[in-house]
CSV table of C-alpha atoms and ligand atoms in Angstrom, one decimal:
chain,number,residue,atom,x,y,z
A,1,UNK,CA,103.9,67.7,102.9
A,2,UNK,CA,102.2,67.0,99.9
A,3,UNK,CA,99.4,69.4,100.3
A,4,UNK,CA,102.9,72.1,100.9
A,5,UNK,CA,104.3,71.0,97.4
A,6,UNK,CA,101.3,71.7,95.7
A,7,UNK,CA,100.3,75.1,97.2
A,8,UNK,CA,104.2,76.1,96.1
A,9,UNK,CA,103.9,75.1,92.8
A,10,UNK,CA,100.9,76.7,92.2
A,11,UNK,CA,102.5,79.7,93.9
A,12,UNK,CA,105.8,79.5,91.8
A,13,UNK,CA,103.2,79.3,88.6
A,14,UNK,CA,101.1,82.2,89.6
A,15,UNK,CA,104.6,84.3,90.4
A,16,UNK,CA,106.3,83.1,87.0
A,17,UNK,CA,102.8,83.9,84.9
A,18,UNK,CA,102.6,86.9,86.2
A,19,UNK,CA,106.4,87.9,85.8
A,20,UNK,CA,105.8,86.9,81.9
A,21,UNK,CA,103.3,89.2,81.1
A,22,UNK,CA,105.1,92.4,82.8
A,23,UNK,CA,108.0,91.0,81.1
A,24,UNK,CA,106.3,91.3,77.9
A,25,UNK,CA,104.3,95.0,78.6
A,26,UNK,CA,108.2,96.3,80.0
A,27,UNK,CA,109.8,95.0,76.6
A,28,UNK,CA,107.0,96.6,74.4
A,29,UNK,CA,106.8,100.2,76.5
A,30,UNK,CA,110.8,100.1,76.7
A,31,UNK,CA,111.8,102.3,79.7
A,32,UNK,CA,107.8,103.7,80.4
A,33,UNK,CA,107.2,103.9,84.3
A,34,UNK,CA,105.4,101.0,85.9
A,35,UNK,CA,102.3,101.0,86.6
A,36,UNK,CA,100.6,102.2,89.6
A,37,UNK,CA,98.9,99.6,91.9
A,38,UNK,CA,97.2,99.2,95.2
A,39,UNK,CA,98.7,100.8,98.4
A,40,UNK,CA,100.7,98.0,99.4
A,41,UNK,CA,101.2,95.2,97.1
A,42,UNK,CA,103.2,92.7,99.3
A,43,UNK,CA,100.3,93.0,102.0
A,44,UNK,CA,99.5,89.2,101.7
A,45,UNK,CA,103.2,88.0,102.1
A,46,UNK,CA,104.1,86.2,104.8
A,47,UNK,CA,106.7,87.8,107.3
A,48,UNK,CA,108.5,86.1,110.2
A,49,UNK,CA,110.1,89.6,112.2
A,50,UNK,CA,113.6,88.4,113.7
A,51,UNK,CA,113.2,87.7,117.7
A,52,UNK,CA,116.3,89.1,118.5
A,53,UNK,CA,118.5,92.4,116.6
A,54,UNK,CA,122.2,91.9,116.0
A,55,UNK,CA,124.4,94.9,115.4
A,56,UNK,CA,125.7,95.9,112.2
A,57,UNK,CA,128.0,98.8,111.5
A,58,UNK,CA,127.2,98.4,107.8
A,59,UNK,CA,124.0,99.3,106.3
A,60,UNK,CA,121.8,96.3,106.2
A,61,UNK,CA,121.8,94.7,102.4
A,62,UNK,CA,118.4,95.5,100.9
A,63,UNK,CA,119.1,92.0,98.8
A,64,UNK,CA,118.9,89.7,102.1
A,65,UNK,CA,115.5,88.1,103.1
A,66,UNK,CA,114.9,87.9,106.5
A,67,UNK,CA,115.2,83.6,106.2
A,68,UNK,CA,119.6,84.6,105.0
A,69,UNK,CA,119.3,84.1,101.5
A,70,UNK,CA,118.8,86.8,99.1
A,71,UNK,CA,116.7,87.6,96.5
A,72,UNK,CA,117.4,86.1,92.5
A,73,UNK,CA,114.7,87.3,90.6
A,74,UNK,CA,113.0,91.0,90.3
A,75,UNK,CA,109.7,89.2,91.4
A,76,UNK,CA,110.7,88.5,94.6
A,77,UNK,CA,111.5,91.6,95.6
A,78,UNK,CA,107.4,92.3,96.5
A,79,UNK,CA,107.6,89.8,99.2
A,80,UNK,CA,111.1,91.7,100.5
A,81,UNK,CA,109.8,94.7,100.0
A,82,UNK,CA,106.9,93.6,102.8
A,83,UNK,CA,109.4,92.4,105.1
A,84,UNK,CA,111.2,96.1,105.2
A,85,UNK,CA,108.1,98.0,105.4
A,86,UNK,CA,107.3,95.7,108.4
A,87,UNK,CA,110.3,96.3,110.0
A,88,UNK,CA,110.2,100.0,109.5
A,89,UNK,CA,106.9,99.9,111.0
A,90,UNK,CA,108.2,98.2,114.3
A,91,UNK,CA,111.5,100.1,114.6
A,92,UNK,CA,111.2,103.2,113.0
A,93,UNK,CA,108.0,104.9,112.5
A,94,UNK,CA,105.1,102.5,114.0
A,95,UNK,CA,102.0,100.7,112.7
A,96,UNK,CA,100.3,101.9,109.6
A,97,UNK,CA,96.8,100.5,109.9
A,98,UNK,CA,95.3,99.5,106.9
A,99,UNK,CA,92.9,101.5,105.1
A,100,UNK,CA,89.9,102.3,107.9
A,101,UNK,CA,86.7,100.7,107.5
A,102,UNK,CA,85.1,103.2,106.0
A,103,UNK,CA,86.4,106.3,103.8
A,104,UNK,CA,84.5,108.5,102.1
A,105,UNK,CA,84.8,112.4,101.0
A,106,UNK,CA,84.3,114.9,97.9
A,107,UNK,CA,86.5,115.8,95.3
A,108,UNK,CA,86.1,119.4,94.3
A,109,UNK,CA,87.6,121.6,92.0
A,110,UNK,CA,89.0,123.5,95.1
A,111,UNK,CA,89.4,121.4,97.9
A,112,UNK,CA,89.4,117.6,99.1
A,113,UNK,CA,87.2,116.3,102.2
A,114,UNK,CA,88.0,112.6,104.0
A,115,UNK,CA,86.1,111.1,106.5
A,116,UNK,CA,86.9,108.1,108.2
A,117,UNK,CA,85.9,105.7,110.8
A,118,UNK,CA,86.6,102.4,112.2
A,119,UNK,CA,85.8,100.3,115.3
A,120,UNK,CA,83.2,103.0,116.2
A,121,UNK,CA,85.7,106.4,116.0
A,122,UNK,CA,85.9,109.1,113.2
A,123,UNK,CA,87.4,111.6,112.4
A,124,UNK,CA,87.5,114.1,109.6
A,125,UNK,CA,89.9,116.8,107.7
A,126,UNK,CA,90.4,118.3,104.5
A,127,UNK,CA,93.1,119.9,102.0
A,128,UNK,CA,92.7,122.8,100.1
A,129,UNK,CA,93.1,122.1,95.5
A,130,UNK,CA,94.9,124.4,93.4
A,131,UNK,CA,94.2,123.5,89.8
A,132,UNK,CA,96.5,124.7,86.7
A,133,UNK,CA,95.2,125.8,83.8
A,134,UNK,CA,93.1,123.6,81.6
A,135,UNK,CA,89.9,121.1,81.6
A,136,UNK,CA,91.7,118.3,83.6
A,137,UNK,CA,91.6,115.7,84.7
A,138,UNK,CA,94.7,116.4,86.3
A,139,UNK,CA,97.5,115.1,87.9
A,140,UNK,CA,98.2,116.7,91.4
A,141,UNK,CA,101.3,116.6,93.9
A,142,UNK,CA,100.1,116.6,97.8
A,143,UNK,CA,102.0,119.8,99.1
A,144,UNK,CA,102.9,119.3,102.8
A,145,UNK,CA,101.6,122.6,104.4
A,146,UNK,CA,103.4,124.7,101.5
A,147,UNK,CA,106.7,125.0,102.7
A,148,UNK,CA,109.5,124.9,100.6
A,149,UNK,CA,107.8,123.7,97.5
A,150,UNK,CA,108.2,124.9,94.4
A,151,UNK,CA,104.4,124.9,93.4
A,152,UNK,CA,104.2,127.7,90.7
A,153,UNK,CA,106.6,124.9,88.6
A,154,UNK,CA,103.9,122.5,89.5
A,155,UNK,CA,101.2,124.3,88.5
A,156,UNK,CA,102.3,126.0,85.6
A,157,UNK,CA,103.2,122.3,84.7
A,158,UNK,CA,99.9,121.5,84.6
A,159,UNK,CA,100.0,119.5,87.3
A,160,UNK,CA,97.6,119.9,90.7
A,161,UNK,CA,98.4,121.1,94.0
A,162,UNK,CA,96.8,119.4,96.8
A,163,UNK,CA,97.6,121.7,100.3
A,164,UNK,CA,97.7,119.1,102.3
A,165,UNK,CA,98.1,120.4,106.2
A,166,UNK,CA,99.7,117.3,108.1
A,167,UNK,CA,99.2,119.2,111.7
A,168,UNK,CA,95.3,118.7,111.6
A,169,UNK,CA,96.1,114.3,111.6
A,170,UNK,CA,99.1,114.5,113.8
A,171,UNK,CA,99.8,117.8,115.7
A,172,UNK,CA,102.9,118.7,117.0
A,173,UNK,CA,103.9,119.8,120.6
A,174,UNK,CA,102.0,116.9,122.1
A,175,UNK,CA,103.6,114.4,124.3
A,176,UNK,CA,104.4,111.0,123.1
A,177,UNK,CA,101.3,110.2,125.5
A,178,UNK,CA,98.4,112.4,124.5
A,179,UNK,CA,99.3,112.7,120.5
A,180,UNK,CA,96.3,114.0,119.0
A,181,UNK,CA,95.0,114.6,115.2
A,182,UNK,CA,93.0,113.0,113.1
A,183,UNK,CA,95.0,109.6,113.1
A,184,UNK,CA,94.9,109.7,117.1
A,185,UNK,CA,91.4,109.9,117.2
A,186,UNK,CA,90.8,106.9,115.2
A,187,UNK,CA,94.0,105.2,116.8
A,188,UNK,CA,94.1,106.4,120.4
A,189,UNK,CA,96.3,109.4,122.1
A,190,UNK,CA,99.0,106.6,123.3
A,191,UNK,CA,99.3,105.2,120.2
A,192,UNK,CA,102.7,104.2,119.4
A,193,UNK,CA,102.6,105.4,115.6
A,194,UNK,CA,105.2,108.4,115.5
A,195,UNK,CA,103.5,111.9,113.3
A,196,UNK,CA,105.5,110.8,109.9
A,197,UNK,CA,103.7,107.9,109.5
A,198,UNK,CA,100.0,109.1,110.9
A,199,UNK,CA,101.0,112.0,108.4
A,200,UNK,CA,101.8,109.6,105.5
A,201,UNK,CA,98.1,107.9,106.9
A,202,UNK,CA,95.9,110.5,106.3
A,203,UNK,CA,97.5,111.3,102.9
A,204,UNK,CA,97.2,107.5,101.8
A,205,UNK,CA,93.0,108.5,102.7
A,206,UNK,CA,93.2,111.2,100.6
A,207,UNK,CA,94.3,109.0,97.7
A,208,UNK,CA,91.4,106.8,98.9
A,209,UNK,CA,88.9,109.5,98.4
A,210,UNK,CA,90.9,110.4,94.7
A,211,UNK,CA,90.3,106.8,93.6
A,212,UNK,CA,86.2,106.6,94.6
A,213,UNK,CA,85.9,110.2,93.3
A,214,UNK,CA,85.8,108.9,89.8
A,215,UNK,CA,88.3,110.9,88.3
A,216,UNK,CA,86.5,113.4,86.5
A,217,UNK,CA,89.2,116.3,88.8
A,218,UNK,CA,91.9,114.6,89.9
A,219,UNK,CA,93.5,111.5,88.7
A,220,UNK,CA,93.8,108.6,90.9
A,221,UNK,CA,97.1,107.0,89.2
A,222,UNK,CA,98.8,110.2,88.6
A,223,UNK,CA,99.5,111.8,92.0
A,224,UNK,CA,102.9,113.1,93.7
A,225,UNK,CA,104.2,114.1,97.2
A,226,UNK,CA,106.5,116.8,98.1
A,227,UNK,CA,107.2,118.6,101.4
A,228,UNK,CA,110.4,120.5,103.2
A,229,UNK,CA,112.7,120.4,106.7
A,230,UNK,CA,110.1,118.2,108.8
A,231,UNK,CA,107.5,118.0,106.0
A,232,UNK,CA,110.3,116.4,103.9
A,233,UNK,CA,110.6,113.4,106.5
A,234,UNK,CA,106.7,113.3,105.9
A,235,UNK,CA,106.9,113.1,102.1
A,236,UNK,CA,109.4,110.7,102.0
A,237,UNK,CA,107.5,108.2,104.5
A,238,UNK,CA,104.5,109.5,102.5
A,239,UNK,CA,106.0,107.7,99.3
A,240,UNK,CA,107.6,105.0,100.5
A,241,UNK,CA,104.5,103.4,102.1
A,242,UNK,CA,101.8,104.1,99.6
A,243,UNK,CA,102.6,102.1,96.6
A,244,UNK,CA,99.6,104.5,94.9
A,245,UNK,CA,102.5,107.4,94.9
A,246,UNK,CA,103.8,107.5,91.6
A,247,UNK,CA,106.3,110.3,91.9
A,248,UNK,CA,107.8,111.0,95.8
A,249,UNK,CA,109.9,114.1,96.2
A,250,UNK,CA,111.4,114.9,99.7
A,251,UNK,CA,113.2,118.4,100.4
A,252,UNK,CA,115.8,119.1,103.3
A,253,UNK,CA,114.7,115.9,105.1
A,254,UNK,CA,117.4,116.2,107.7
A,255,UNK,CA,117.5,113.7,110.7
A,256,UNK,CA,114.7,111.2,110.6
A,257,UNK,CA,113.9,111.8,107.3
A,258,UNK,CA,116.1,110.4,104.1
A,259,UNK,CA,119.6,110.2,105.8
A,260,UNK,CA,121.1,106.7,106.7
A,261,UNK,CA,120.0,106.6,110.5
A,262,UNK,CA,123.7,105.0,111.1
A,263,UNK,CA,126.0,108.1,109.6
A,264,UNK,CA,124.1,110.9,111.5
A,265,UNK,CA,126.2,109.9,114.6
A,266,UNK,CA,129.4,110.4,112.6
A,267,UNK,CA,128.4,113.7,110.6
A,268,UNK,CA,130.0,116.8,112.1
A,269,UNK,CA,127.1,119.1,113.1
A,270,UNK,CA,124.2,116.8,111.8
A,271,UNK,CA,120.9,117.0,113.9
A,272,UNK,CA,121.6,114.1,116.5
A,273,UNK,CA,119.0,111.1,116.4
A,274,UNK,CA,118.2,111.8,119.9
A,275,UNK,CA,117.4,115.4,119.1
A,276,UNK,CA,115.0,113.9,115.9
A,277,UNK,CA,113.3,111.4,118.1
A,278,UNK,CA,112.4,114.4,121.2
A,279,UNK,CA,111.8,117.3,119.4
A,280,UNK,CA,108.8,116.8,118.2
A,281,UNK,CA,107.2,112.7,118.3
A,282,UNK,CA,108.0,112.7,114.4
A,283,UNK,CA,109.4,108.7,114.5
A,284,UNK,CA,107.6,106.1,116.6
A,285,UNK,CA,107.9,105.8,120.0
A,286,UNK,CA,109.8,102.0,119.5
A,287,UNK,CA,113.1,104.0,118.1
A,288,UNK,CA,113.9,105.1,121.6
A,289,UNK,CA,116.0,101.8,121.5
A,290,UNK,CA,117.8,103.4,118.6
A,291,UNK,CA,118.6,106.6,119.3
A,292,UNK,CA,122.3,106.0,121.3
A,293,UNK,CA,123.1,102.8,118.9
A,294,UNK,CA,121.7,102.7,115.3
A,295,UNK,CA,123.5,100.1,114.3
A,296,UNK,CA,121.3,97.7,116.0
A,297,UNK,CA,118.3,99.1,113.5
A,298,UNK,CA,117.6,95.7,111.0
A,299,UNK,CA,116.9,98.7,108.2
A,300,UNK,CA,117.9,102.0,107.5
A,301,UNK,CA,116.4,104.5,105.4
A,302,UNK,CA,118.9,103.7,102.1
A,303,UNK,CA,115.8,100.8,102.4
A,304,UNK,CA,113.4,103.4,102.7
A,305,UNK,CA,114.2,104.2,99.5
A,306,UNK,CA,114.2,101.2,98.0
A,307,UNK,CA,110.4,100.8,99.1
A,308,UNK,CA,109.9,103.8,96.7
A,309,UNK,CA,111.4,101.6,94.0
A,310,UNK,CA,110.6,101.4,91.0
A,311,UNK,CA,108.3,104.4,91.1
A,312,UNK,CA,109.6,107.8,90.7
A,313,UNK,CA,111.9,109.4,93.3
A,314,UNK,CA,113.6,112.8,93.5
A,315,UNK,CA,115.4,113.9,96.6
A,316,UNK,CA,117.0,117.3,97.4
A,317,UNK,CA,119.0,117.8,99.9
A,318,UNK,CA,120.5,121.5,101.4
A,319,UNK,CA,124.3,120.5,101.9
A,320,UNK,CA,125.3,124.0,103.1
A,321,UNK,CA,123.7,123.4,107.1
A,322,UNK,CA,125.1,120.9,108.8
A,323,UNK,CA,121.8,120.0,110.6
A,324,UNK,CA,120.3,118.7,107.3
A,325,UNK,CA,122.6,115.2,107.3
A,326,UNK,CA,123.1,116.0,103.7
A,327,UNK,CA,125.9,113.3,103.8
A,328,UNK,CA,123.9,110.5,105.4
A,329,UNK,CA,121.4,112.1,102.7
A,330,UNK,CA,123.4,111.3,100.2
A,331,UNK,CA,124.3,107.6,101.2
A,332,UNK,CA,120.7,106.7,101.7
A,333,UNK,CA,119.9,107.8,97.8
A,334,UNK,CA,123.1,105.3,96.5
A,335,UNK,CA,122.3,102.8,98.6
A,336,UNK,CA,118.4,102.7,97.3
A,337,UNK,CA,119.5,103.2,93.8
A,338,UNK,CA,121.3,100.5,94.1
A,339,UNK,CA,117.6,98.3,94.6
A,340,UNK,CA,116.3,100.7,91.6
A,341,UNK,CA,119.3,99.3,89.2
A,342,UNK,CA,118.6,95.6,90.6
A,343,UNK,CA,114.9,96.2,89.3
A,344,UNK,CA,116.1,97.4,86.1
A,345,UNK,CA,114.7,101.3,87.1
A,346,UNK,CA,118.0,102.6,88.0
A,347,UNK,CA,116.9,105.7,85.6
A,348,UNK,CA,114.0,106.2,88.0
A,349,UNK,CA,115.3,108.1,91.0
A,350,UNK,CA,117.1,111.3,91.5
A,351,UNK,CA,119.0,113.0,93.7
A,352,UNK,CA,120.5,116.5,93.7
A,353,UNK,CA,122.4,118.6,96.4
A,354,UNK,CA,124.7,120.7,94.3
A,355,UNK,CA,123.4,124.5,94.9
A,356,UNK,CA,123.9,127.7,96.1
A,357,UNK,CA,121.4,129.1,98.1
A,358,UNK,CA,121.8,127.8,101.5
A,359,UNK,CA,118.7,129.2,102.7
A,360,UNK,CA,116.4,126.0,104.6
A,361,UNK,CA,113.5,125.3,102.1
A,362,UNK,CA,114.6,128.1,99.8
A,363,UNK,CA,112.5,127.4,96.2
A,364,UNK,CA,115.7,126.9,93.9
A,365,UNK,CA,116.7,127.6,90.2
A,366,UNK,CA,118.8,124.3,89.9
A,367,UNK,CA,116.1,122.2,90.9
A,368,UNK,CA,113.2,123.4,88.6
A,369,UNK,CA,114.0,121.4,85.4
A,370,UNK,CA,114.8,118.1,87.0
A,371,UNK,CA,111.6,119.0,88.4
A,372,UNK,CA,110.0,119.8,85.4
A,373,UNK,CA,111.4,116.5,84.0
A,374,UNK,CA,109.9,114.4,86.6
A,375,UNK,CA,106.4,115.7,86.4
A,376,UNK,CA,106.5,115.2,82.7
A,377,UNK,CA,107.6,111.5,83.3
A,378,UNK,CA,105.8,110.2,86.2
A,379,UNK,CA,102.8,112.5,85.7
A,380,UNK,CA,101.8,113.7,83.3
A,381,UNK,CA,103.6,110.9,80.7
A,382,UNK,CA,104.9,113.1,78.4
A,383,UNK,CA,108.4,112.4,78.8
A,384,UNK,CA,111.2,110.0,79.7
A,385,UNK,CA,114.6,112.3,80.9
A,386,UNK,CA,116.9,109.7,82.5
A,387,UNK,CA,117.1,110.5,86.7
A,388,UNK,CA,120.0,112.5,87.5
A,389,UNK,CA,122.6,111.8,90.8
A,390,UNK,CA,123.9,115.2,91.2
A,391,UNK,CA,125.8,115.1,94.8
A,392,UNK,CA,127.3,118.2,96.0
A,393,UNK,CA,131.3,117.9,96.8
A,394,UNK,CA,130.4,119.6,100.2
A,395,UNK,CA,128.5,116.7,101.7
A,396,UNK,CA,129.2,113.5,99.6
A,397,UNK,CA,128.9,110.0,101.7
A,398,UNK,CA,130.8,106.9,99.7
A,399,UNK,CA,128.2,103.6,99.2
A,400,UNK,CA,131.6,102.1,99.6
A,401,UNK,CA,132.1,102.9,103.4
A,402,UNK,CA,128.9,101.4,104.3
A,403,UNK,CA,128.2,98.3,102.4
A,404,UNK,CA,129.8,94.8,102.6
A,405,UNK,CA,127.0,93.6,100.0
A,406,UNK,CA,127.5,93.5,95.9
A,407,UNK,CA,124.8,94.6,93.6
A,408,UNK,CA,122.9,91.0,92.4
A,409,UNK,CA,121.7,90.9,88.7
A,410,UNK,CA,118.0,89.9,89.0
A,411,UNK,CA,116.6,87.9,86.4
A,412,UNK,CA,112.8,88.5,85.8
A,413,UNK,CA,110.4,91.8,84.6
A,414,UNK,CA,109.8,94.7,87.2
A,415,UNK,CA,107.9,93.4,90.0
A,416,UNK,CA,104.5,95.0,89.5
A,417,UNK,CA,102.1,91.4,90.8
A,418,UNK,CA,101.1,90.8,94.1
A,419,UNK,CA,102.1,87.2,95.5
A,420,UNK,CA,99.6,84.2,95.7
A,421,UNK,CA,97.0,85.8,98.4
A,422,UNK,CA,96.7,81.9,100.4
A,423,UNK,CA,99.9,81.2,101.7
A,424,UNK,CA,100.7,77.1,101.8
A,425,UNK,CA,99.1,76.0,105.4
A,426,UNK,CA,102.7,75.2,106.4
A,427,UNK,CA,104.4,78.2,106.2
A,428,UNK,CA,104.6,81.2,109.4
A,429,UNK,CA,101.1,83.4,109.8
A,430,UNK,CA,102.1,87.2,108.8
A,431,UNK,CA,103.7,88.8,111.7
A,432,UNK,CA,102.0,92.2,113.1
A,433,UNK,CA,104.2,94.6,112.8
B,501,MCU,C1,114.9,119.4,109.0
B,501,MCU,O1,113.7,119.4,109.6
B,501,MCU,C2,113.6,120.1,110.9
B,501,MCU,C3,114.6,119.7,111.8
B,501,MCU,O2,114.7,118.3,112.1
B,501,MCU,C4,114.4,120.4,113.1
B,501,MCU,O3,115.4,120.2,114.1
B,501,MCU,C5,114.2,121.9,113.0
B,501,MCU,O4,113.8,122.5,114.2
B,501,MCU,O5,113.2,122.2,112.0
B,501,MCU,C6,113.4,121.6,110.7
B,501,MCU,C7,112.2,122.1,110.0
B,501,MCU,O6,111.2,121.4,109.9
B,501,MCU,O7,112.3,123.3,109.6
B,501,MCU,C8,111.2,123.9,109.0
């Protein structure tokens, strides 16, 4: 007992020293965007996943740790933060292993190799670099296999395009069995991991391969992810499990993407969750369970969002098809902002589904300043534009409907340190997810 008072004090002093000093660098750079860590900050917190699932009609509230009681202070949020992403993992979109072994690669001024290997497998792929004009280094967005994107406004920017193709680390068209890619040959063919997160995988190994470049091309603490339709779900599971993602920009997500998993059942014409989960093996194989009854998920994706928190976020969303789930769209992005505001970042995400052109994936006039305005804040630094919640009146959810939780005020700076890395000897060993 002693020993377990000690190791909490000294935790509770490490946690409060640390929230003091962000405190302090937040006051001094006002509004600035926090800055960008390690993949997953909450790694070393210890999670205890529920043995049983309980249904709930109302989205789960982000606030609530897994022992009942919420969170009081923006520090905590780290350790809550794990808890989601592990519950994500199990439920939703399978295991993310941790960063392989071994990664290495080249940064070029025209392309991007990774190699990996662990427990005796490797495997290997690349992305094509587009660079703007200018010396560099650069920042650079990860451009899901080109679709949709509006890379000329990157570029011309002066911000990096990194083609990423996601079909050459998960393919598509394979059965749930015999998935192969990149990710499968490291992981094994029956791996349970759906393709967004072995996608979202080999991206975080890119990053890997940014960071031990040096820097001298691209830089390691100034990279984006964008990506349309499918490649949208990609980029938003991209973003929400590499903490190394400073700006995270889904387009058209649709079903298994950004919409609340529980409204797609209810939105006339919205591409059914069993239809998501079949069609191609995008989610993990576990959300089977979940495809007739999502109210018995323990998260939805409005907490999805809030794993992108506080870093930059700016969704688009088509709300002329029907198939897109705009409207569950739209209730994931209120739900997360509400964790954003919590964390004092409310002015960091975006979302924005008024426009005309109904065409899917469509590059469109009404999105190129917000995106402009992102890039310059996230990216490249040189501006601070306030996030914008622009919600089309043709597909607009109300938070209202789906939340029986209130908004807490959070005392403390943004959450930016990792918790004490030796847990007391008392407490529960970190579940696998
Ligand atoms: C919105 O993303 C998907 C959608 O889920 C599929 O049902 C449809 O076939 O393709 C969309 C897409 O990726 O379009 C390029």
């Amino acid at each position: 007992i002693r020993w377990r008072v000690i190791a909490l004090a000294i935790a509770a002093l490490t946690v409060a020293g640390a929230a003091t000093v962000v405190a302090r660098t937040t006051t001094a750079e006002a509004a600035a965007p926090a800055p960008i860590g390690v993949e997953d900050e909450g790694a070393s917190c210890p999670v205890s996943l529920p043995g049983s699932l309980t249904s709930n009609a109302k989205l789960p509230d982000p606030f609530k740790k897994l022992d009942g009681t919420r969170i009081s202070t923006q520090s905590e949020w780290t350790c809550r933060r794990e808890e989601i992403e592990q519950l994500a993992e199990k439920y939703v979109y399978g295991t993310k292993p941790a960063k392989p072994a071994s990664v290495t690669g080249t940064v070029s001024r025209t392309g991007i190799t990774v190699n990996v290997s662990d427990n005796g497998r490797s495997a290997s792929f690349s992305a094509s670099v587009s660079l703007p004009s200018g010396t560099g280094p650069f920042p650079a967005v990860v451009v899901f296999a080109g679709l949709g994107a509006d890379t000329s406004t990157i570029q011309g920017a002066g911000v990096a395009v990194i083609n990423y193709n996601p079909l050459s680390v998960g393919a598509e068209g394979t059965p749930r069995t015999n998935k192969q890619g990149a990710f499968y040959t490291l992981y094994g063919s029956s791996s349970s991991t759906g393709l967004l997160m072995a996608w979202a995988w080999g991206v975080s190994r890119i990053i890997d391969v940014i960071q031990q470049s040096g820097g001298s091309i691209l830089k390691a603490d100034a990279l984006g992810v964008t990506g349309c339709s499918r490649y949208g779900k990609g980029a938003f599971v991209t973003g929400a499990f590499d903490e190394r993602i400073a700006l995270t920009m889904p387009i058209e997500s649709g079903s298994g993407g950004a919409p609340i998993f529980r409204g797609i059942p209810g939105e006339s014409g919205s591409q059914p969750l069993s239809s998501a989960y079949s069609e191609q093996p995008w989610l993990g194989d576990a959300f089977s369970s979940f495809t007739g009854n999502p109210n018995t998920l323990p998260v939805d994706t409005h907490e999805m969002v809030a794993m992108v928190a506080p870093r930059g976020l700016f969704m688009m969303e088509n709300p002329h098809i029907d198939w897109l789930a705009a409207k569950s769209g739209s209730v994931a992005a209120l739900g997360g902002a509400e964790v954003y505001k919590a964390l004092g970042a409310g002015d960091n995400i975006s979302y924005w589904s008024d426009i005309q052109d109904g065409t899917h994936c469509a590059v469109r006039p009404e999105w190129k300043t917000p995106l402009q305005q992102n890039l310059q804040k996230f990216l490249l630094r040189t501006g601070n534009a306030a996030g914008v919640i622009r919600v089309s009146s043709l597909k607009s959810g109300n938070l209202a409907d789906w939340r029986d939780w209130t908004t807490p005020t959070l005392t403390g700076g943004t959450p930016t340190s990792a918790p004490p890395t030796s847990a007391p000897p008392t407490s529960a060993p970190p579940t696998s997810a």
